[in-house]
């Protein structure tokens, strides 16, 4: 097991000191998120000011960006870090793609499969000089002139992990990726009965083995130096369970535990804009799942 920590993204002027402190403390890796800040920029700073620690986007929104643009950023981070970068991608949900990023929505698992294949085709072109010739249902890349080919990294190809919740995306992870980043909205039972099974189904159709496949995240953790802090974090987790549980994408977890009706209630409250009321619908035993 390896232990990673989140790299603060609020102020890029503080990124260098934060990254170096995490490395000195002994963390195995630094991860950035794509919420209110860009996930790639802090890693560019960390790549040039640290020596050992692994760097990862955990995760970057895939479909809002062309695979070509992401391939270029990942190439630069892999080169600058000396091979310490890992690209973590996520599909996000339909509403955010269409209404926050203004990109069309299609079934995410087949599209993510092509996204991963596209990235590797582009990197292979840059590193080996092989013709760029990727044609799929969602992405097509067939043009690469010498002027646009970056410097070779002479490093292993950047590993790709994807955020996976539902069975289809878990199979994509197992078949086409180097790892899966599990969502916090995930219970131990869901990991044991669904996650590992579906990833295994994907691996059966590929040359991947569990020993070379990284699984990270999964589940909320409530901890703290005293009971008062623990109680506050517990209530925060209750809110997060309600927030994610209002979105249909995450309902497979509820369905496994017989909580589909709770998901419907949360969804109706979210559509009505009653965000403050949603956490009240989450009993303690659900938080403990």
PDB file of C-alpha atoms in Angstrom:
ATOM      1  CA  UNK A   1       0.000   0.000   0.000  1.00  0.00           C
ATOM      2  CA  UNK A   2       1.136   3.523  -0.763  1.00  0.00           C
ATOM      3  CA  UNK A   3      -0.065   6.714   0.903  1.00  0.00           C
ATOM      4  CA  UNK A   4      -0.744   9.861  -1.088  1.00  0.00           C
ATOM      5  CA  UNK A   5      -1.899  13.307  -0.061  1.00  0.00           C
ATOM      6  CA  UNK A   6      -3.704  16.101  -1.817  1.00  0.00           C
ATOM      7  CA  UNK A   7      -1.667  19.014  -3.125  1.00  0.00           C
ATOM      8  CA  UNK A   8      -3.277  22.327  -2.231  1.00  0.00           C
ATOM      9  CA  UNK A   9      -4.442  24.188  -5.321  1.00  0.00           C
ATOM     10  CA  UNK A  10      -5.825  27.420  -3.871  1.00  0.00           C
ATOM     11  CA  UNK A  11      -2.671  29.485  -4.350  1.00  0.00           C
ATOM     12  CA  UNK A  12       0.041  28.544  -6.837  1.00  0.00           C
ATOM     13  CA  UNK A  13       2.495  30.715  -4.909  1.00  0.00           C
ATOM     14  CA  UNK A  14       2.338  28.126  -2.112  1.00  0.00           C
ATOM     15  CA  UNK A  15       2.603  25.032  -4.298  1.00  0.00           C
ATOM     16  CA  UNK A  16       6.375  24.617  -4.170  1.00  0.00           C
ATOM     17  CA  UNK A  17       6.605  24.685  -0.380  1.00  0.00           C
ATOM     18  CA  UNK A  18       3.585  22.387  -0.002  1.00  0.00           C
ATOM     19  CA  UNK A  19       4.961  19.837  -2.459  1.00  0.00           C
ATOM     20  CA  UNK A  20       8.406  19.844  -0.882  1.00  0.00           C
ATOM     21  CA  UNK A  21       6.907  19.485   2.601  1.00  0.00           C
ATOM     22  CA  UNK A  22       4.862  16.466   1.500  1.00  0.00           C
ATOM     23  CA  UNK A  23       7.938  14.853  -0.011  1.00  0.00           C
ATOM     24  CA  UNK A  24       9.995  15.512   3.123  1.00  0.00           C
ATOM     25  CA  UNK A  25       7.238  14.022   5.289  1.00  0.00           C
ATOM     26  CA  UNK A  26       7.481  10.790   3.341  1.00  0.00           C
ATOM     27  CA  UNK A  27       4.263  10.671   1.344  1.00  0.00           C
ATOM     28  CA  UNK A  28       4.421   8.442  -1.704  1.00  0.00           C
ATOM     29  CA  UNK A  29       2.481  10.766  -3.963  1.00  0.00           C
ATOM     30  CA  UNK A  30       0.699  14.056  -4.528  1.00  0.00           C
ATOM     31  CA  UNK A  31      -2.716  14.254  -6.166  1.00  0.00           C
ATOM     32  CA  UNK A  32      -4.662  17.202  -7.516  1.00  0.00           C
ATOM     33  CA  UNK A  33      -8.393  17.460  -8.098  1.00  0.00           C
ATOM     34  CA  UNK A  34     -10.539  19.312 -10.601  1.00  0.00           C
ATOM     35  CA  UNK A  35     -13.117  21.146  -8.551  1.00  0.00           C
ATOM     36  CA  UNK A  36     -12.609  24.903  -8.472  1.00  0.00           C
ATOM     37  CA  UNK A  37      -9.000  24.896  -9.731  1.00  0.00           C
ATOM     38  CA  UNK A  38      -7.019  23.466 -12.629  1.00  0.00           C
ATOM     39  CA  UNK A  39      -5.440  20.097 -11.754  1.00  0.00           C
ATOM     40  CA  UNK A  40      -2.422  20.321 -14.074  1.00  0.00           C
ATOM     41  CA  UNK A  41      -0.856  23.673 -13.162  1.00  0.00           C
ATOM     42  CA  UNK A  42       0.186  22.803  -9.576  1.00  0.00           C
ATOM     43  CA  UNK A  43       1.784  19.580 -10.785  1.00  0.00           C
ATOM     44  CA  UNK A  44       3.961  21.538 -13.204  1.00  0.00           C
ATOM     45  CA  UNK A  45       5.412  23.389 -10.230  1.00  0.00           C
ATOM     46  CA  UNK A  46       5.762  20.221  -8.168  1.00  0.00           C
ATOM     47  CA  UNK A  47       7.431  18.382 -11.053  1.00  0.00           C
ATOM     48  CA  UNK A  48      10.298  20.862 -11.156  1.00  0.00           C
ATOM     49  CA  UNK A  49      10.741  21.357  -7.398  1.00  0.00           C
ATOM     50  CA  UNK A  50      10.574  17.781  -6.042  1.00  0.00           C
ATOM     51  CA  UNK A  51      12.728  14.727  -6.710  1.00  0.00           C
ATOM     52  CA  UNK A  52      11.026  11.522  -5.580  1.00  0.00           C
ATOM     53  CA  UNK A  53       7.322  11.903  -4.953  1.00  0.00           C
ATOM     54  CA  UNK A  54       4.789  10.636  -7.513  1.00  0.00           C
ATOM     55  CA  UNK A  55       2.485  13.193  -9.131  1.00  0.00           C
ATOM     56  CA  UNK A  56      -1.060  12.441 -10.225  1.00  0.00           C
ATOM     57  CA  UNK A  57      -4.240  14.131 -11.375  1.00  0.00           C
ATOM     58  CA  UNK A  58      -6.956  12.637  -9.262  1.00  0.00           C
ATOM     59  CA  UNK A  59      -8.850  13.366 -11.406  1.00  0.00           C
ATOM     60  CA  UNK A  60      -8.904  15.656 -14.461  1.00  0.00           C
ATOM     61  CA  UNK A  61     -12.159  15.953 -16.411  1.00  0.00           C
ATOM     62  CA  UNK A  62     -11.589  14.088 -19.661  1.00  0.00           C
ATOM     63  CA  UNK A  63     -14.375  14.954 -22.074  1.00  0.00           C
ATOM     64  CA  UNK A  64     -14.060  18.704 -21.533  1.00  0.00           C
ATOM     65  CA  UNK A  65     -10.624  18.487 -23.210  1.00  0.00           C
ATOM     66  CA  UNK A  66      -9.387  17.017 -26.460  1.00  0.00           C
ATOM     67  CA  UNK A  67      -7.163  13.965 -25.969  1.00  0.00           C
ATOM     68  CA  UNK A  68      -4.520  15.811 -28.004  1.00  0.00           C
ATOM     69  CA  UNK A  69      -4.417  18.672 -25.487  1.00  0.00           C
ATOM     70  CA  UNK A  70      -4.267  16.265 -22.550  1.00  0.00           C
ATOM     71  CA  UNK A  71      -1.583  14.175 -24.256  1.00  0.00           C
ATOM     72  CA  UNK A  72       0.549  17.290 -24.575  1.00  0.00           C
ATOM     73  CA  UNK A  73       0.153  18.323 -20.935  1.00  0.00           C
ATOM     74  CA  UNK A  74       0.839  14.789 -19.732  1.00  0.00           C
ATOM     75  CA  UNK A  75       3.914  14.547 -21.963  1.00  0.00           C
ATOM     76  CA  UNK A  76       5.340  17.752 -20.519  1.00  0.00           C
ATOM     77  CA  UNK A  77       4.674  16.681 -16.929  1.00  0.00           C
ATOM     78  CA  UNK A  78       6.187  13.251 -17.506  1.00  0.00           C
ATOM     79  CA  UNK A  79       9.306  14.816 -19.015  1.00  0.00           C
ATOM     80  CA  UNK A  80       9.675  17.505 -16.341  1.00  0.00           C
ATOM     81  CA  UNK A  81       9.207  15.030 -13.490  1.00  0.00           C
ATOM     82  CA  UNK A  82      11.537  12.394 -14.878  1.00  0.00           C
ATOM     83  CA  UNK A  83       8.781   9.821 -15.220  1.00  0.00           C
ATOM     84  CA  UNK A  84       6.886  10.457 -11.992  1.00  0.00           C
ATOM     85  CA  UNK A  85       3.570  11.568 -13.495  1.00  0.00           C
ATOM     86  CA  UNK A  86       0.403   9.500 -13.588  1.00  0.00           C
ATOM     87  CA  UNK A  87      -2.645  10.714 -15.523  1.00  0.00           C
ATOM     88  CA  UNK A  88      -5.945  10.251 -13.722  1.00  0.00           C
ATOM     89  CA  UNK A  89      -9.078  10.934 -15.765  1.00  0.00           C
ATOM     90  CA  UNK A  90     -12.780  11.025 -15.035  1.00  0.00           C
ATOM     91  CA  UNK A  91     -15.883  11.365 -17.166  1.00  0.00           C
ATOM     92  CA  UNK A  92     -17.944  13.548 -14.803  1.00  0.00           C
ATOM     93  CA  UNK A  93     -21.721  13.224 -15.051  1.00  0.00           C
ATOM     94  CA  UNK A  94     -24.053  14.232 -17.848  1.00  0.00           C
ATOM     95  CA  UNK A  95     -25.286  17.484 -16.315  1.00  0.00           C
ATOM     96  CA  UNK A  96     -21.808  18.882 -15.742  1.00  0.00           C
ATOM     97  CA  UNK A  97     -20.604  17.916 -19.209  1.00  0.00           C
ATOM     98  CA  UNK A  98     -23.571  19.495 -20.946  1.00  0.00           C
ATOM     99  CA  UNK A  99     -24.318  22.478 -18.722  1.00  0.00           C
ATOM    100  CA  UNK A 100     -21.010  23.340 -17.008  1.00  0.00           C
ATOM    101  CA  UNK A 101     -18.513  22.436 -19.739  1.00  0.00           C
ATOM    102  CA  UNK A 102     -20.849  22.771 -22.738  1.00  0.00           C
ATOM    103  CA  UNK A 103     -19.773  19.502 -24.346  1.00  0.00           C
ATOM    104  CA  UNK A 104     -22.121  16.877 -25.794  1.00  0.00           C
ATOM    105  CA  UNK A 105     -22.856  13.766 -23.768  1.00  0.00           C
ATOM    106  CA  UNK A 106     -22.548  10.227 -25.053  1.00  0.00           C
ATOM    107  CA  UNK A 107     -22.330   6.909 -23.155  1.00  0.00           C
ATOM    108  CA  UNK A 108     -19.194   7.490 -21.064  1.00  0.00           C
ATOM    109  CA  UNK A 109     -17.611   4.032 -20.911  1.00  0.00           C
ATOM    110  CA  UNK A 110     -17.143   3.500 -24.688  1.00  0.00           C
ATOM    111  CA  UNK A 111     -15.976   7.081 -25.031  1.00  0.00           C
ATOM    112  CA  UNK A 112     -13.455   6.730 -22.195  1.00  0.00           C
ATOM    113  CA  UNK A 113     -12.086   3.574 -23.792  1.00  0.00           C
ATOM    114  CA  UNK A 114     -11.398   5.530 -26.982  1.00  0.00           C
ATOM    115  CA  UNK A 115      -9.989   8.451 -24.992  1.00  0.00           C
ATOM    116  CA  UNK A 116      -7.390   6.175 -23.408  1.00  0.00           C
ATOM    117  CA  UNK A 117      -6.560   4.524 -26.719  1.00  0.00           C
ATOM    118  CA  UNK A 118      -6.209   7.948 -28.372  1.00  0.00           C
ATOM    119  CA  UNK A 119      -3.751   9.155 -25.754  1.00  0.00           C
ATOM    120  CA  UNK A 120      -1.543   6.126 -26.205  1.00  0.00           C
ATOM    121  CA  UNK A 121      -1.663   6.397 -29.981  1.00  0.00           C
ATOM    122  CA  UNK A 122      -0.542  10.029 -29.758  1.00  0.00           C
ATOM    123  CA  UNK A 123       2.257   9.288 -27.299  1.00  0.00           C
ATOM    124  CA  UNK A 124       3.409   6.331 -29.397  1.00  0.00           C
ATOM    125  CA  UNK A 125       3.582   8.599 -32.430  1.00  0.00           C
ATOM    126  CA  UNK A 126       5.692  11.136 -30.579  1.00  0.00           C
ATOM    127  CA  UNK A 127       8.064   8.605 -29.011  1.00  0.00           C
ATOM    128  CA  UNK A 128       8.552   6.140 -31.869  1.00  0.00           C
ATOM    129  CA  UNK A 129       7.701   8.089 -34.996  1.00  0.00           C
ATOM    130  CA  UNK A 130       4.868   5.699 -35.821  1.00  0.00           C
ATOM    131  CA  UNK A 131       2.134   7.234 -37.996  1.00  0.00           C
ATOM    132  CA  UNK A 132      -0.751   8.732 -36.059  1.00  0.00           C
ATOM    133  CA  UNK A 133      -3.757   6.771 -37.218  1.00  0.00           C
ATOM    134  CA  UNK A 134      -6.460   6.403 -34.598  1.00  0.00           C
ATOM    135  CA  UNK A 135     -10.044   6.246 -35.833  1.00  0.00           C
ATOM    136  CA  UNK A 136     -12.904   5.465 -33.484  1.00  0.00           C
ATOM    137  CA  UNK A 137     -16.560   6.291 -33.079  1.00  0.00           C
ATOM    138  CA  UNK A 138     -15.840   9.276 -30.825  1.00  0.00           C
ATOM    139  CA  UNK A 139     -12.295  10.390 -31.684  1.00  0.00           C
ATOM    140  CA  UNK A 140     -10.217  10.576 -34.842  1.00  0.00           C
ATOM    141  CA  UNK A 141      -6.518  11.507 -34.924  1.00  0.00           C
ATOM    142  CA  UNK A 142      -4.709  11.144 -38.237  1.00  0.00           C
ATOM    143  CA  UNK A 143      -2.537  14.262 -38.607  1.00  0.00           C
ATOM    144  CA  UNK A 144       0.832  14.893 -36.965  1.00  0.00           C
ATOM    145  CA  UNK A 145       3.497  16.949 -38.733  1.00  0.00           C
ATOM    146  CA  UNK A 146       7.093  17.266 -37.437  1.00  0.00           C
ATOM    147  CA  UNK A 147       6.536  20.854 -36.325  1.00  0.00           C
ATOM    148  CA  UNK A 148       4.049  19.704 -33.689  1.00  0.00           C
ATOM    149  CA  UNK A 149       5.972  16.713 -32.312  1.00  0.00           C
ATOM    150  CA  UNK A 150       7.427  17.466 -28.852  1.00  0.00           C
ATOM    151  CA  UNK A 151      10.789  16.308 -27.569  1.00  0.00           C
ATOM    152  CA  UNK A 152      10.968  12.592 -26.835  1.00  0.00           C
ATOM    153  CA  UNK A 153      10.792  11.729 -23.155  1.00  0.00           C
ATOM    154  CA  UNK A 154      12.700   8.425 -23.506  1.00  0.00           C
ATOM    155  CA  UNK A 155      10.656   7.361 -20.491  1.00  0.00           C
ATOM    156  CA  UNK A 156       7.982   4.719 -19.961  1.00  0.00           C
ATOM    157  CA  UNK A 157       4.577   5.705 -21.287  1.00  0.00           C
ATOM    158  CA  UNK A 158       2.569   7.732 -18.778  1.00  0.00           C
ATOM    159  CA  UNK A 159       0.289   5.415 -16.767  1.00  0.00           C
ATOM    160  CA  UNK A 160      -3.433   6.128 -17.057  1.00  0.00           C
ATOM    161  CA  UNK A 161      -5.975   5.566 -14.315  1.00  0.00           C
ATOM    162  CA  UNK A 162      -9.661   6.391 -14.537  1.00  0.00           C
ATOM    163  CA  UNK A 163     -12.375   7.206 -12.054  1.00  0.00           C
ATOM    164  CA  UNK A 164     -14.839   4.321 -12.068  1.00  0.00           C
ATOM    165  CA  UNK A 165     -18.104   3.788 -10.199  1.00  0.00           C
ATOM    166  CA  UNK A 166     -20.470   1.794 -12.397  1.00  0.00           C
ATOM    167  CA  UNK A 167     -19.873  -1.702 -13.814  1.00  0.00           C
ATOM    168  CA  UNK A 168     -19.183  -0.563 -17.399  1.00  0.00           C
ATOM    169  CA  UNK A 169     -16.480   1.956 -16.447  1.00  0.00           C
ATOM    170  CA  UNK A 170     -14.922  -0.543 -14.033  1.00  0.00           C
ATOM    171  CA  UNK A 171     -14.610  -3.025 -16.906  1.00  0.00           C
ATOM    172  CA  UNK A 172     -12.968  -0.328 -19.052  1.00  0.00           C
ATOM    173  CA  UNK A 173     -10.481   0.311 -16.254  1.00  0.00           C
ATOM    174  CA  UNK A 174      -9.627  -3.363 -15.946  1.00  0.00           C
ATOM    175  CA  UNK A 175      -9.221  -3.890 -19.668  1.00  0.00           C
ATOM    176  CA  UNK A 176      -7.574  -0.700 -20.923  1.00  0.00           C
ATOM    177  CA  UNK A 177      -6.037   1.207 -17.994  1.00  0.00           C
ATOM    178  CA  UNK A 178      -3.235   0.997 -15.468  1.00  0.00           C
ATOM    179  CA  UNK A 179      -5.487   1.597 -12.502  1.00  0.00           C
ATOM    180  CA  UNK A 180      -8.841   2.690 -11.148  1.00  0.00           C
ATOM    181  CA  UNK A 181      -9.579   5.596  -8.854  1.00  0.00           C
ATOM    182  CA  UNK A 182     -12.595   4.713  -6.764  1.00  0.00           C
ATOM    183  CA  UNK A 183     -15.047   7.387  -5.757  1.00  0.00           C
ATOM    184  CA  UNK A 184     -15.438   8.284  -2.065  1.00  0.00           C
ATOM    185  CA  UNK A 185     -19.127   7.371  -2.509  1.00  0.00           C
ATOM    186  CA  UNK A 186     -18.210   3.725  -2.191  1.00  0.00           C
ATOM    187  CA  UNK A 187     -18.775   1.155   0.566  1.00  0.00           C
ATOM    188  CA  UNK A 188     -16.655  -1.825   1.544  1.00  0.00           C
ATOM    189  CA  UNK A 189     -19.395  -4.174   0.348  1.00  0.00           C
ATOM    190  CA  UNK A 190     -19.565  -2.401  -3.011  1.00  0.00           C
ATOM    191  CA  UNK A 191     -15.805  -2.755  -3.430  1.00  0.00           C
ATOM    192  CA  UNK A 192     -15.855  -6.448  -2.592  1.00  0.00           C
ATOM    193  CA  UNK A 193     -18.980  -7.467  -4.517  1.00  0.00           C
ATOM    194  CA  UNK A 194     -18.944  -5.105  -7.507  1.00  0.00           C
ATOM    195  CA  UNK A 195     -15.674  -3.221  -8.001  1.00  0.00           C
ATOM    196  CA  UNK A 196     -13.247  -6.132  -7.840  1.00  0.00           C
ATOM    197  CA  UNK A 197     -15.530  -8.394  -9.874  1.00  0.00           C
ATOM    198  CA  UNK A 198     -16.040  -5.915 -12.735  1.00  0.00           C
ATOM    199  CA  UNK A 199     -12.371  -4.922 -12.871  1.00  0.00           C
ATOM    200  CA  UNK A 200     -11.535  -8.612 -13.030  1.00  0.00           C
ATOM    201  CA  UNK A 201     -13.933  -9.093 -15.942  1.00  0.00           C
ATOM    202  CA  UNK A 202     -12.078  -6.369 -17.829  1.00  0.00           C
ATOM    203  CA  UNK A 203      -8.694  -7.889 -17.050  1.00  0.00           C
ATOM    204  CA  UNK A 204      -9.805 -11.253 -18.409  1.00  0.00           C
ATOM    205  CA  UNK A 205     -10.004  -9.631 -21.861  1.00  0.00           C
ATOM    206  CA  UNK A 206      -6.577  -7.989 -21.669  1.00  0.00           C
ATOM    207  CA  UNK A 207      -2.998  -8.766 -20.767  1.00  0.00           C
ATOM    208  CA  UNK A 208      -3.244  -6.838 -17.507  1.00  0.00           C
ATOM    209  CA  UNK A 209      -2.643  -8.492 -14.158  1.00  0.00           C
ATOM    210  CA  UNK A 210      -3.740  -7.401 -10.699  1.00  0.00           C
ATOM    211  CA  UNK A 211      -0.105  -7.023  -9.610  1.00  0.00           C
ATOM    212  CA  UNK A 212       0.383  -4.229 -12.149  1.00  0.00           C
ATOM    213  CA  UNK A 213      -2.967  -2.532 -11.593  1.00  0.00           C
ATOM    214  CA  UNK A 214      -3.379   0.179  -8.972  1.00  0.00           C
ATOM    215  CA  UNK A 215      -6.626   0.760  -7.097  1.00  0.00           C
ATOM    216  CA  UNK A 216      -6.842   3.951  -5.069  1.00  0.00           C
ATOM    217  CA  UNK A 217      -9.450   5.718  -2.975  1.00  0.00           C
ATOM    218  CA  UNK A 218     -12.858   4.340  -2.184  1.00  0.00           C
ATOM    219  CA  UNK A 219     -14.904   5.377   0.843  1.00  0.00           C
ATOM    220  CA  UNK A 220     -15.039   8.339   3.174  1.00  0.00           C
ATOM    221  CA  UNK A 221     -12.805   8.412   6.253  1.00  0.00           C
ATOM    222  CA  UNK A 222     -13.823  10.052   9.517  1.00  0.00           C
ATOM    223  CA  UNK A 223     -10.878  10.774  11.787  1.00  0.00           C
ATOM    224  CA  UNK A 224      -9.476  13.531  13.986  1.00  0.00           C
ATOM    225  CA  UNK A 225      -7.427  14.356  17.100  1.00  0.00           C
ATOM    226  CA  UNK A 226     -10.477  14.503  19.388  1.00  0.00           C
ATOM    227  CA  UNK A 227     -14.147  13.546  19.504  1.00  0.00           C
ATOM    228  CA  UNK A 228     -15.346  17.040  18.672  1.00  0.00           C
ATOM    229  CA  UNK A 229     -13.367  17.013  15.443  1.00  0.00           C
ATOM    230  CA  UNK A 230     -14.548  13.507  14.614  1.00  0.00           C
ATOM    231  CA  UNK A 231     -18.155  14.589  15.102  1.00  0.00           C
ATOM    232  CA  UNK A 232     -17.689  17.531  12.737  1.00  0.00           C
ATOM    233  CA  UNK A 233     -16.122  15.335  10.065  1.00  0.00           C
ATOM    234  CA  UNK A 234     -18.923  12.803  10.507  1.00  0.00           C
ATOM    235  CA  UNK A 235     -21.492  15.489   9.709  1.00  0.00           C
ATOM    236  CA  UNK A 236     -19.455  16.613   6.726  1.00  0.00           C
ATOM    237  CA  UNK A 237     -19.457  13.043   5.402  1.00  0.00           C
ATOM    238  CA  UNK A 238     -23.217  12.898   5.923  1.00  0.00           C
ATOM    239  CA  UNK A 239     -23.512  15.967   3.698  1.00  0.00           C
ATOM    240  CA  UNK A 240     -21.228  14.441   1.048  1.00  0.00           C
ATOM    241  CA  UNK A 241     -23.221  11.210   1.000  1.00  0.00           C
ATOM    242  CA  UNK A 242     -26.381  13.241   0.424  1.00  0.00           C
ATOM    243  CA  UNK A 243     -24.727  15.348  -2.268  1.00  0.00           C
ATOM    244  CA  UNK A 244     -23.442  12.423  -4.316  1.00  0.00           C
ATOM    245  CA  UNK A 245     -26.459  10.264  -3.576  1.00  0.00           C
ATOM    246  CA  UNK A 246     -28.692  12.796  -5.324  1.00  0.00           C
ATOM    247  CA  UNK A 247     -27.027  11.968  -8.671  1.00  0.00           C
ATOM    248  CA  UNK A 248     -28.210   8.891 -10.557  1.00  0.00           C
ATOM    249  CA  UNK A 249     -24.674   8.043 -11.679  1.00  0.00           C
ATOM    250  CA  UNK A 250     -23.823   6.968  -8.144  1.00  0.00           C
ATOM    251  CA  UNK A 251     -26.981   4.988  -7.464  1.00  0.00           C
ATOM    252  CA  UNK A 252     -25.439   1.543  -8.110  1.00  0.00           C
ATOM    253  CA  UNK A 253     -23.993   1.860  -4.598  1.00  0.00           C
ATOM    254  CA  UNK A 254     -27.413   2.665  -3.128  1.00  0.00           C
ATOM    255  CA  UNK A 255     -29.009  -0.139  -5.144  1.00  0.00           C
ATOM    256  CA  UNK A 256     -26.641  -2.730  -3.678  1.00  0.00           C
ATOM    257  CA  UNK A 257     -27.719  -1.694  -0.183  1.00  0.00           C
ATOM    258  CA  UNK A 258     -31.439  -1.477  -0.988  1.00  0.00           C
ATOM    259  CA  UNK A 259     -31.451   2.328  -0.750  1.00  0.00           C
ATOM    260  CA  UNK A 260     -32.844   3.227  -4.163  1.00  0.00           C
ATOM    261  CA  UNK A 261     -35.768   5.120  -2.618  1.00  0.00           C
ATOM    262  CA  UNK A 262     -33.327   7.282  -0.656  1.00  0.00           C
ATOM    263  CA  UNK A 263     -31.593   8.188  -3.907  1.00  0.00           C
ATOM    264  CA  UNK A 264     -34.916   9.272  -5.381  1.00  0.00           C
ATOM    265  CA  UNK A 265     -35.679  11.460  -2.381  1.00  0.00           C
ATOM    266  CA  UNK A 266     -32.278  13.137  -2.563  1.00  0.00           C
ATOM    267  CA  UNK A 267     -32.634  13.693  -6.293  1.00  0.00           C
ATOM    268  CA  UNK A 268     -35.989  15.433  -5.864  1.00  0.00           C
ATOM    269  CA  UNK A 269     -34.588  17.695  -3.147  1.00  0.00           C
ATOM    270  CA  UNK A 270     -31.596  18.626  -5.307  1.00  0.00           C
ATOM    271  CA  UNK A 271     -33.837  19.477  -8.257  1.00  0.00           C
ATOM    272  CA  UNK A 272     -35.830  21.728  -5.943  1.00  0.00           C
ATOM    273  CA  UNK A 273     -32.626  23.438  -4.790  1.00  0.00           C
ATOM    274  CA  UNK A 274     -33.106  22.246  -1.205  1.00  0.00           C
ATOM    275  CA  UNK A 275     -29.459  21.397  -0.645  1.00  0.00           C
ATOM    276  CA  UNK A 276     -29.530  22.202   3.068  1.00  0.00           C
ATOM    277  CA  UNK A 277     -32.317  19.680   3.671  1.00  0.00           C
ATOM    278  CA  UNK A 278     -30.661  16.739   1.955  1.00  0.00           C
ATOM    279  CA  UNK A 279     -28.246  15.757   4.731  1.00  0.00           C
ATOM    280  CA  UNK A 280     -31.172  15.298   7.130  1.00  0.00           C
ATOM    281  CA  UNK A 281     -32.319  12.379   4.993  1.00  0.00           C
ATOM    282  CA  UNK A 282     -29.102  10.433   5.669  1.00  0.00           C
ATOM    283  CA  UNK A 283     -29.323   8.337   8.874  1.00  0.00           C
ATOM    284  CA  UNK A 284     -26.222   7.412  10.866  1.00  0.00           C
ATOM    285  CA  UNK A 285     -26.276   3.790   9.717  1.00  0.00           C
ATOM    286  CA  UNK A 286     -25.982   4.907   6.077  1.00  0.00           C
ATOM    287  CA  UNK A 287     -22.970   7.089   6.905  1.00  0.00           C
ATOM    288  CA  UNK A 288     -21.384   4.060   8.594  1.00  0.00           C
ATOM    289  CA  UNK A 289     -21.739   1.905   5.470  1.00  0.00           C
TER     290      UNK A 289
END
